[in-house]
PDB file of C-alpha atoms and ligand atoms in Angstrom:
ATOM      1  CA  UNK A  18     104.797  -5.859 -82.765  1.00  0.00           C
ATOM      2  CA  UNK A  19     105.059  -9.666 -81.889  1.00  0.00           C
ATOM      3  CA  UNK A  20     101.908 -11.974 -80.924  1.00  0.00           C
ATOM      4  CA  UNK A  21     102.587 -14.470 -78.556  1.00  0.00           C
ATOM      5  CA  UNK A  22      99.662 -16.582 -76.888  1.00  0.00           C
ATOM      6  CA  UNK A  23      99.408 -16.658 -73.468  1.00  0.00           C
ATOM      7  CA  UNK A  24      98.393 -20.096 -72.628  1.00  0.00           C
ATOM      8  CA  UNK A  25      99.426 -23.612 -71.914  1.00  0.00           C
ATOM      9  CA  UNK A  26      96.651 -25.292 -73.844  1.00  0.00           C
ATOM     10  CA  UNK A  27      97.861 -27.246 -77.051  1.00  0.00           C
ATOM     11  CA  UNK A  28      94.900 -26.833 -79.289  1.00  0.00           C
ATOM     12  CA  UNK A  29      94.492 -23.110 -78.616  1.00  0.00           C
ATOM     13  CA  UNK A  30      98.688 -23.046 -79.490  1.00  0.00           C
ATOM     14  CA  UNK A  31      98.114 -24.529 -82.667  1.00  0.00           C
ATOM     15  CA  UNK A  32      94.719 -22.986 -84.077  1.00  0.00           C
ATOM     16  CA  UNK A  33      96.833 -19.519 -82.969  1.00  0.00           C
ATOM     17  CA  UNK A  34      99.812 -20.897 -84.869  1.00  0.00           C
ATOM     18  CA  UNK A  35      97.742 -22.063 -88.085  1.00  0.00           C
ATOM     19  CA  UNK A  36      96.819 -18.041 -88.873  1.00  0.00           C
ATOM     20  CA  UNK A  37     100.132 -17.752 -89.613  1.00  0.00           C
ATOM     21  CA  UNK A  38     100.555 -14.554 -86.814  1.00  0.00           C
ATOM     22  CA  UNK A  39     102.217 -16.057 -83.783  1.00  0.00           C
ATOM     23  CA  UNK A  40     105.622 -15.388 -82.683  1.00  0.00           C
ATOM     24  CA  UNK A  41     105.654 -16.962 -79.735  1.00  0.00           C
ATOM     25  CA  UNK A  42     104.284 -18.705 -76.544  1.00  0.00           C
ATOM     26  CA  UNK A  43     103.977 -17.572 -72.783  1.00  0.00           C
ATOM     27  CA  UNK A  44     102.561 -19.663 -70.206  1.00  0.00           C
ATOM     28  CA  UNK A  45     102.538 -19.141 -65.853  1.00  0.00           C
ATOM     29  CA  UNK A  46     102.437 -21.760 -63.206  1.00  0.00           C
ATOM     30  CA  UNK A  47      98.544 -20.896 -63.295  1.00  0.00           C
ATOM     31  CA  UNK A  48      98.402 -21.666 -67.060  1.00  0.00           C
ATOM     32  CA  UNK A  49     100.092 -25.218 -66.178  1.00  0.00           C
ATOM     33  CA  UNK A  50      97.749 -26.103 -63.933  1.00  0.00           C
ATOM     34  CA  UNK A  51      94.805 -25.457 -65.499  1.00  0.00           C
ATOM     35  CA  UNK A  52      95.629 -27.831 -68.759  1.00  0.00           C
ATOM     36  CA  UNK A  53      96.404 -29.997 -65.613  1.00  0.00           C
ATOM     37  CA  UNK A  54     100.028 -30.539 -65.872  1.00  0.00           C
ATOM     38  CA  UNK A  55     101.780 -31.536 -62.812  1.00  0.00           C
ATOM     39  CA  UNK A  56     105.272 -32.457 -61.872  1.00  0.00           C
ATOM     40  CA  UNK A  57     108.628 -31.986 -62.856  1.00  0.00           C
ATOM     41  CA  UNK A  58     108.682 -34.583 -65.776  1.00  0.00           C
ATOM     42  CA  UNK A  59     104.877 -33.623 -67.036  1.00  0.00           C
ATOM     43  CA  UNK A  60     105.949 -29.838 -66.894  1.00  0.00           C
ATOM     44  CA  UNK A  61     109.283 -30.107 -68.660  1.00  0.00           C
ATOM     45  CA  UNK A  62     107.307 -32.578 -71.324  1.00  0.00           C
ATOM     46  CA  UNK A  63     104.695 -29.780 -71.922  1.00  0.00           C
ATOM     47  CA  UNK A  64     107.175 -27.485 -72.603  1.00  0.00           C
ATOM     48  CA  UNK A  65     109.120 -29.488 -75.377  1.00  0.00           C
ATOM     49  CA  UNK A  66     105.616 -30.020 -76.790  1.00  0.00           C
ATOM     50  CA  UNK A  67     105.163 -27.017 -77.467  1.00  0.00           C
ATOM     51  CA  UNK A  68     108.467 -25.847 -78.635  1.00  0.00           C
ATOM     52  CA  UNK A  69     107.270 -28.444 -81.519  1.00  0.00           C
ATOM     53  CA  UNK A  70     104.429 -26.595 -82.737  1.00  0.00           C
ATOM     54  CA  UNK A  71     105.848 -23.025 -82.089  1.00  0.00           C
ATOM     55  CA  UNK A  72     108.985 -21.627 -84.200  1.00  0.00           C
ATOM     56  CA  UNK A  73     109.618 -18.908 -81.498  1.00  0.00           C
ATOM     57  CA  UNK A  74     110.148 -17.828 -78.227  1.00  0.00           C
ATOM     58  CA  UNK A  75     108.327 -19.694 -75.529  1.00  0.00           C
ATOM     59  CA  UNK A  76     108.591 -18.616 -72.034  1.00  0.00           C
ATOM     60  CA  UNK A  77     108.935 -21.153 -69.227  1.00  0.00           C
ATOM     61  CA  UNK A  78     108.319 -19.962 -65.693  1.00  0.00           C
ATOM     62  CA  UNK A  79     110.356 -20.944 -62.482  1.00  0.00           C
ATOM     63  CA  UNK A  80     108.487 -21.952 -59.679  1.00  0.00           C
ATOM     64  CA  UNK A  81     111.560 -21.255 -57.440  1.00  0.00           C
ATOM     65  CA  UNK A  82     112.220 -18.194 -54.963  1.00  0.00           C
ATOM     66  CA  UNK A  83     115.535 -17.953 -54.063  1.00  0.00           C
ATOM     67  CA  UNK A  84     117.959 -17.557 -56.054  1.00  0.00           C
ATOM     68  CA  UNK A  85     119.730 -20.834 -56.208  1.00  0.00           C
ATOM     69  CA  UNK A  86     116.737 -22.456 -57.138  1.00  0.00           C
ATOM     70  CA  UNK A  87     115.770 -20.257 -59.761  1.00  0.00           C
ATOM     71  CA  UNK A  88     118.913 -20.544 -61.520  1.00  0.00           C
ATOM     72  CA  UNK A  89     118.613 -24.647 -61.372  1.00  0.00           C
ATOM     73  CA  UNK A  90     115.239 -24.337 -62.716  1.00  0.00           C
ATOM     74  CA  UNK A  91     116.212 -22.302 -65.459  1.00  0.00           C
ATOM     75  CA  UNK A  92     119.445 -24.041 -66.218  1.00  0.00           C
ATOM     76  CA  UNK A  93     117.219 -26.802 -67.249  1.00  0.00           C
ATOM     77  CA  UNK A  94     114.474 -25.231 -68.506  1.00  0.00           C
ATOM     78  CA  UNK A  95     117.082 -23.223 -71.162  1.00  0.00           C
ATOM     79  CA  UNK A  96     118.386 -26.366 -72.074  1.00  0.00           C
ATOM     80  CA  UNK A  97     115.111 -28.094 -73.065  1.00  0.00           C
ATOM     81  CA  UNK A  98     114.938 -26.120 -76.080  1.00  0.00           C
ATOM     82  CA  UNK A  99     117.028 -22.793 -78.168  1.00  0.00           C
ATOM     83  CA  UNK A 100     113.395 -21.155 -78.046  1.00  0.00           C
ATOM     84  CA  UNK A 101     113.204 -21.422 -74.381  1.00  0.00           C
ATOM     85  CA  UNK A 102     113.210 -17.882 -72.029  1.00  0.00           C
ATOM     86  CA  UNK A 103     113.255 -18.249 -68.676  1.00  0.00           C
ATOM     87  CA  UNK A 104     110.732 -16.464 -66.918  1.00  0.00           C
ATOM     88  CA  UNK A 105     111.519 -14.887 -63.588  1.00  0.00           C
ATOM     89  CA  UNK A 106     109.740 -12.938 -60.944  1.00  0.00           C
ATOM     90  CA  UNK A 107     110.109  -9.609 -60.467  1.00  0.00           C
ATOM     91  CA  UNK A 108     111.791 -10.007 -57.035  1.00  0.00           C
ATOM     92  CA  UNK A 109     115.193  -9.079 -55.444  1.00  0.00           C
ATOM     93  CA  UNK A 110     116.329 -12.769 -56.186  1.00  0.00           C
ATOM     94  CA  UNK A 111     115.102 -12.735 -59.445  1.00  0.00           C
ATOM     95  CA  UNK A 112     116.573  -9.560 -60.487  1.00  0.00           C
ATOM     96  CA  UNK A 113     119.607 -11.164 -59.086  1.00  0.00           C
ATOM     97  CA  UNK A 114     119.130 -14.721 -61.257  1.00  0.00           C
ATOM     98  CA  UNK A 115     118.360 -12.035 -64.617  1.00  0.00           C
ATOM     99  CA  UNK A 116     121.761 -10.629 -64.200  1.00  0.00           C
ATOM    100  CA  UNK A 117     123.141 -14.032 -63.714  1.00  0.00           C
ATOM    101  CA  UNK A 118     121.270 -15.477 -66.840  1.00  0.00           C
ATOM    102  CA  UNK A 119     121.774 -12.447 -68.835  1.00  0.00           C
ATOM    103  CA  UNK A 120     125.976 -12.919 -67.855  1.00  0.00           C
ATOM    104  CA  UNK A 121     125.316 -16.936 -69.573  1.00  0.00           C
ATOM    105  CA  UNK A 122     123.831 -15.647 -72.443  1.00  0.00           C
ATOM    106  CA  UNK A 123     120.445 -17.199 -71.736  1.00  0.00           C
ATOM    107  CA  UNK A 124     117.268 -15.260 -72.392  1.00  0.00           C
ATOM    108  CA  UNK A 125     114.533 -14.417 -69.520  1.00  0.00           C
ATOM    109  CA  UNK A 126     111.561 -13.061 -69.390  1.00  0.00           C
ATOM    110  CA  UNK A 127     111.060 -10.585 -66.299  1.00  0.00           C
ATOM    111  CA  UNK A 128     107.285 -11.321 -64.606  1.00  0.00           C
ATOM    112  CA  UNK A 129     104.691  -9.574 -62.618  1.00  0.00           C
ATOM    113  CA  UNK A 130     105.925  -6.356 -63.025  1.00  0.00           C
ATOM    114  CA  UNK A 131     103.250  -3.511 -61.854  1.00  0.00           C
ATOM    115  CA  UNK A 132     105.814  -0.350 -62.028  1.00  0.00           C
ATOM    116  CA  UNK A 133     108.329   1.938 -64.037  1.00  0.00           C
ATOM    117  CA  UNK A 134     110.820   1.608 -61.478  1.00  0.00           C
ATOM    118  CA  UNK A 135     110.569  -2.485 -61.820  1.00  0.00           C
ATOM    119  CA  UNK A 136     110.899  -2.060 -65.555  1.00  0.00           C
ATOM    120  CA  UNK A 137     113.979  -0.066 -65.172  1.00  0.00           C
ATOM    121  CA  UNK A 138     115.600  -2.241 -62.555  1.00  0.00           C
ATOM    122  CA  UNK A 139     114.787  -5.067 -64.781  1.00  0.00           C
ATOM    123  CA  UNK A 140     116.161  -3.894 -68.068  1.00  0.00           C
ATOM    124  CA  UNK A 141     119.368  -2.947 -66.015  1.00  0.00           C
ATOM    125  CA  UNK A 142     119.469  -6.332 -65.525  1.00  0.00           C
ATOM    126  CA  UNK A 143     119.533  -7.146 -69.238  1.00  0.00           C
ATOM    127  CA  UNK A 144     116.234  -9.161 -69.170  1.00  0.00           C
ATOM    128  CA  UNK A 145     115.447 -10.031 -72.822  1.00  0.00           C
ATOM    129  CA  UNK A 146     111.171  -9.442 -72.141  1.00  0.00           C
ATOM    130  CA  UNK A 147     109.604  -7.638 -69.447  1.00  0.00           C
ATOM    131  CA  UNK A 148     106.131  -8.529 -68.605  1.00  0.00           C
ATOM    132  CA  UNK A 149     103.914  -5.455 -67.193  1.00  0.00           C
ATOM    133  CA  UNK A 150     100.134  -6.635 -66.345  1.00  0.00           C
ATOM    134  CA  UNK A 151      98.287  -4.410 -67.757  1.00  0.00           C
ATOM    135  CA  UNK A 152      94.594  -6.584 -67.312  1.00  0.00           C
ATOM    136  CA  UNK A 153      95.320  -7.050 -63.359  1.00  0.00           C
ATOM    137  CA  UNK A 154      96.625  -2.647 -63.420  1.00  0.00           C
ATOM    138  CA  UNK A 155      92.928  -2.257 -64.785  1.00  0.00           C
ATOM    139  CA  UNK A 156      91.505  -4.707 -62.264  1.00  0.00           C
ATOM    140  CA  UNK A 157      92.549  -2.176 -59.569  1.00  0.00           C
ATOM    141  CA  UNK A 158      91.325   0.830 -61.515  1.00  0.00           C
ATOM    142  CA  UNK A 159      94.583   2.087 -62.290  1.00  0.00           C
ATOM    143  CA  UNK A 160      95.935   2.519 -65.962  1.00  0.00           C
ATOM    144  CA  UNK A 161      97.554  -0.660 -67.447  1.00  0.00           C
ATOM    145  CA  UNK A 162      98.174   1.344 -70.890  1.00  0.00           C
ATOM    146  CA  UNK A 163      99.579   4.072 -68.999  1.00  0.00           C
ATOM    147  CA  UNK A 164     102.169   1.845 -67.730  1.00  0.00           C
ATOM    148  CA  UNK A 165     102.906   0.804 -71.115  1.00  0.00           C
ATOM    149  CA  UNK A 166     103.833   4.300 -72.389  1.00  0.00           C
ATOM    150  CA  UNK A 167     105.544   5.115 -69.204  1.00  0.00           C
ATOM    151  CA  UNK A 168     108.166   2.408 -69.811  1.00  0.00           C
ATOM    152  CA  UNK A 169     108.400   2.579 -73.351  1.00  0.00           C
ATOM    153  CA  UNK A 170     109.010   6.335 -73.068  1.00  0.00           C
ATOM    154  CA  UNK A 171     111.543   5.319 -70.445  1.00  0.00           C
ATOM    155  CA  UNK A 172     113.280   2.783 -72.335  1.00  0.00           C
ATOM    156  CA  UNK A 173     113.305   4.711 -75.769  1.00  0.00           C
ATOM    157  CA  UNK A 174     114.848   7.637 -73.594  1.00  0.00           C
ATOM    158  CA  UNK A 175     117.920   5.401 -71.881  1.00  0.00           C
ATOM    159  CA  UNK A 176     118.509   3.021 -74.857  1.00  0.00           C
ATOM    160  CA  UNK A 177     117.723  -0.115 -73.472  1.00  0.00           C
ATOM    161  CA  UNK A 178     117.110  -2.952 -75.047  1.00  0.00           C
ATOM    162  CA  UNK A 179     114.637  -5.069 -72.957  1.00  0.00           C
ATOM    163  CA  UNK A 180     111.404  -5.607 -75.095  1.00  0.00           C
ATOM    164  CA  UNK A 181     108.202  -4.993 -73.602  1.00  0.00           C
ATOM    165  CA  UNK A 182     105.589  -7.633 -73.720  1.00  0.00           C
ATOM    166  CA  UNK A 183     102.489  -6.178 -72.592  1.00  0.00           C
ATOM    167  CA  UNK A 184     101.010  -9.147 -70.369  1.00  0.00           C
ATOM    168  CA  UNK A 185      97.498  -9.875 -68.770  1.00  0.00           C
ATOM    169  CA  UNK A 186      95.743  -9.026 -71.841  1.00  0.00           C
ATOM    170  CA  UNK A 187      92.234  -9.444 -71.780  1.00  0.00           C
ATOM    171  CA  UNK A 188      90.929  -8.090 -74.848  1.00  0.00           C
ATOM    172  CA  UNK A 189      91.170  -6.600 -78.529  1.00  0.00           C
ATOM    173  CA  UNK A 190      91.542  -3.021 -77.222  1.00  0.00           C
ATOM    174  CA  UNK A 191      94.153  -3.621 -74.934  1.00  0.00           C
ATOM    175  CA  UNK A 192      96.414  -5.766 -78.325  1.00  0.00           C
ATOM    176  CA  UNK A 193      95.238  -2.197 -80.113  1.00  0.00           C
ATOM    177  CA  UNK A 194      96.482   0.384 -77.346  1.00  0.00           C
ATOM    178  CA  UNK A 195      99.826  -2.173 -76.548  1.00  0.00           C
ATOM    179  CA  UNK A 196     100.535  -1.207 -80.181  1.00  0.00           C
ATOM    180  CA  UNK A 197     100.124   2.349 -80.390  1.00  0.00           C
ATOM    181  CA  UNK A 198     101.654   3.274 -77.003  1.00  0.00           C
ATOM    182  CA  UNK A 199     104.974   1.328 -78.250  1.00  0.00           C
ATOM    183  CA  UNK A 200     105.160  -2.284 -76.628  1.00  0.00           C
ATOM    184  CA  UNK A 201     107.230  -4.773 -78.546  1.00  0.00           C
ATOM    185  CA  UNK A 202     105.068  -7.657 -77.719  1.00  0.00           C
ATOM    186  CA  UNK A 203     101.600  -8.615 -76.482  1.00  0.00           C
ATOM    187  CA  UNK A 204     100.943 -11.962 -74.886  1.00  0.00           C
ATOM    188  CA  UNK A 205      96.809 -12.644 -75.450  1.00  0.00           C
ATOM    189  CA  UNK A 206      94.613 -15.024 -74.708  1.00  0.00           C
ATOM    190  CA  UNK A 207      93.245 -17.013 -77.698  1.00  0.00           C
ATOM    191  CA  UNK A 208      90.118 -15.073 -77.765  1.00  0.00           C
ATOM    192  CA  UNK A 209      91.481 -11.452 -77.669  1.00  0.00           C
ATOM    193  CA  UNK A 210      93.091 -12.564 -80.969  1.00  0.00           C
ATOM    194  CA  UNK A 211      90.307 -13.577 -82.317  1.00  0.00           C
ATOM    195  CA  UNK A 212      88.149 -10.652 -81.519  1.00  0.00           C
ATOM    196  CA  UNK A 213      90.906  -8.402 -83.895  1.00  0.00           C
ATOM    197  CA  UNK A 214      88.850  -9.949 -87.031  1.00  0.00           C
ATOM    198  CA  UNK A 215      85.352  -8.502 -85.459  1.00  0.00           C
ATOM    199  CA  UNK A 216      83.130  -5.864 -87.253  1.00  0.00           C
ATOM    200  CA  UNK A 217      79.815  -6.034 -87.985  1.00  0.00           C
ATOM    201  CA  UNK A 218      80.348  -3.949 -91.273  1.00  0.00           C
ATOM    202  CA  UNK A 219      82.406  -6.968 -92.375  1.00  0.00           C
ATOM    203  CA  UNK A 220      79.799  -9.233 -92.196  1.00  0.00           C
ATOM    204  CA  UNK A 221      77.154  -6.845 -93.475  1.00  0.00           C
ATOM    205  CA  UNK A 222      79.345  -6.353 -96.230  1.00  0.00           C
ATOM    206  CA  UNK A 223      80.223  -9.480 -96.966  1.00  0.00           C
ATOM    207  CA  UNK A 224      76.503 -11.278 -96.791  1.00  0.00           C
ATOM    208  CA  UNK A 225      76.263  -8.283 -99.454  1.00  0.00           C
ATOM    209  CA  UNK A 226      78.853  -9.088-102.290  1.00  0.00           C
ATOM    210  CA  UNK A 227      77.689 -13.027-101.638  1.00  0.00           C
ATOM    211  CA  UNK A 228      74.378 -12.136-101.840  1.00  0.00           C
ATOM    212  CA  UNK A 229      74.421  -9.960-105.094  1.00  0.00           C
ATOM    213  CA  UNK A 230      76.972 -12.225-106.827  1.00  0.00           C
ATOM    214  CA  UNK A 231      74.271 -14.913-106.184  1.00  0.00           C
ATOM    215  CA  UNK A 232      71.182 -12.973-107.776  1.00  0.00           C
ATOM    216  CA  UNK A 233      74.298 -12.081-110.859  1.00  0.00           C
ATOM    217  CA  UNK A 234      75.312 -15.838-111.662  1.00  0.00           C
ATOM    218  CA  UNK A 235      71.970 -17.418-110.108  1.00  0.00           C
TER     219      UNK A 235
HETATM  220  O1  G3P B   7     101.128 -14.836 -68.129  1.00  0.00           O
HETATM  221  C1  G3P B   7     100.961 -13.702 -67.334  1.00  0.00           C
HETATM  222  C2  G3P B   7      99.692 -12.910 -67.566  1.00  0.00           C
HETATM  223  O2  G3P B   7      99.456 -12.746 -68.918  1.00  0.00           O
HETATM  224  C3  G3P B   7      98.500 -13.358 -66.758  1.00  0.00           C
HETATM  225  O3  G3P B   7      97.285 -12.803 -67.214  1.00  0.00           O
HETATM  226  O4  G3P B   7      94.812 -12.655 -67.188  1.00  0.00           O
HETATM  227  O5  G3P B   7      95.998 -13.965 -65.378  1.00  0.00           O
HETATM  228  O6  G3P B   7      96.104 -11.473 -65.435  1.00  0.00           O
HETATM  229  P1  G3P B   7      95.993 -12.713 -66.261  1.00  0.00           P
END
């Protein structure tokens, strides 16, 4: 299973990229505007950024609704960088602007998807990622994981190649239960990442060897 980070903010990119795990970036118009970038040039800038830290896929999201202007935006978002995927909303437009994409040769990302049936619909497009949300399924006190299983049981079922990139993660159990139930990819915040490493037998262990190889040596 690939690690991406899902954020926009540089130094979280890179401390996530200096453990050596990350495969990849996702970030949402939300994302951008809370490292406050704004405007075409800023945006496009931020991007390019971090295709210099990252050495895989980083998906840029079109702000656009119709299809015309989602495949402008993603004409030049694809050409900002080879690591660039578009990422598109899971609309009738933007299943329109996948099959477009997908006809170029240009990778996209498939967003906000909540259902099976999107997933399907989306993988007939040929989308290269498809984002369920599994944090905001939860919100509503549905199953996000359920979804997970449902469309990789789906997919593994009709052959399709769209990988699944369990989205809206909000923490260690849902990276844990991503893997299990068969998604290809989970996109975490920083700090669901970081709460893999935590056990308190660890660090009772480890205050434990330290501790008796300081009474040993002195
Ligand atoms: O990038 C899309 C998704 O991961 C958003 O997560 O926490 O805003 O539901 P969240």
């Amino acid at each position: 299973m690939k690690f991406f980070i899902d954020t926009a903010n540089i130094d979280q990119i890179r401390e996530a990229n200096d453990l050596g795990i990350l495969d990849g970036v996702t970030t949402n118009p939300s994302l951008m505007a809370k490292e406050g970038i704004v405007g075409e040039e800023a945006v496009l800038n931020h991007y390019k950024a971090i295709c210099e830290i990252v050495d895989g896929d980083v998906s840029a999201e079109v702000i656009s609704t119709d299809f015309e202007g989602m495949i402008a935006e993603g004409e030049k978002l694809a050409a900002l960088h080879h690591n660039i995927v578009v990422k598109i909303p899971m609309i009738k437009d933007g299943i329109k602007a996948i099959s477009y994409f997908t006809g170029k040769g240009i990778r996209t990302n498939c967003t906000l998807v909540f259902s099976a049936g999107q997933a399907i619909l989306a993988a007939k497009a040929g989308a290269t990622y498809l984002s369920p949300f599994i944090g905001r399924i939860d919100d509503m006190n549905w199953d996000g994981i359920e979804l997970i299983k449902s469309i990789a049981e789906i997919y593994a079922v009709q052959g399709y190649e769209t990988e699944i990139l369990a989205a809206s993660i909000r923490n260690p159990l849902h990276i844990v239960k991503s893997a299990e139930f068969g998604a290809d990819v989970v996109t975490c915040p920083l700090s669901a990442i970081l709460g893999l490493l935590k056990h308190p037998l660890t660090d009772i262990g480890l205050a434990q060897f330290l501790a008796d190889h300081k009474k040993a040596n002195g």
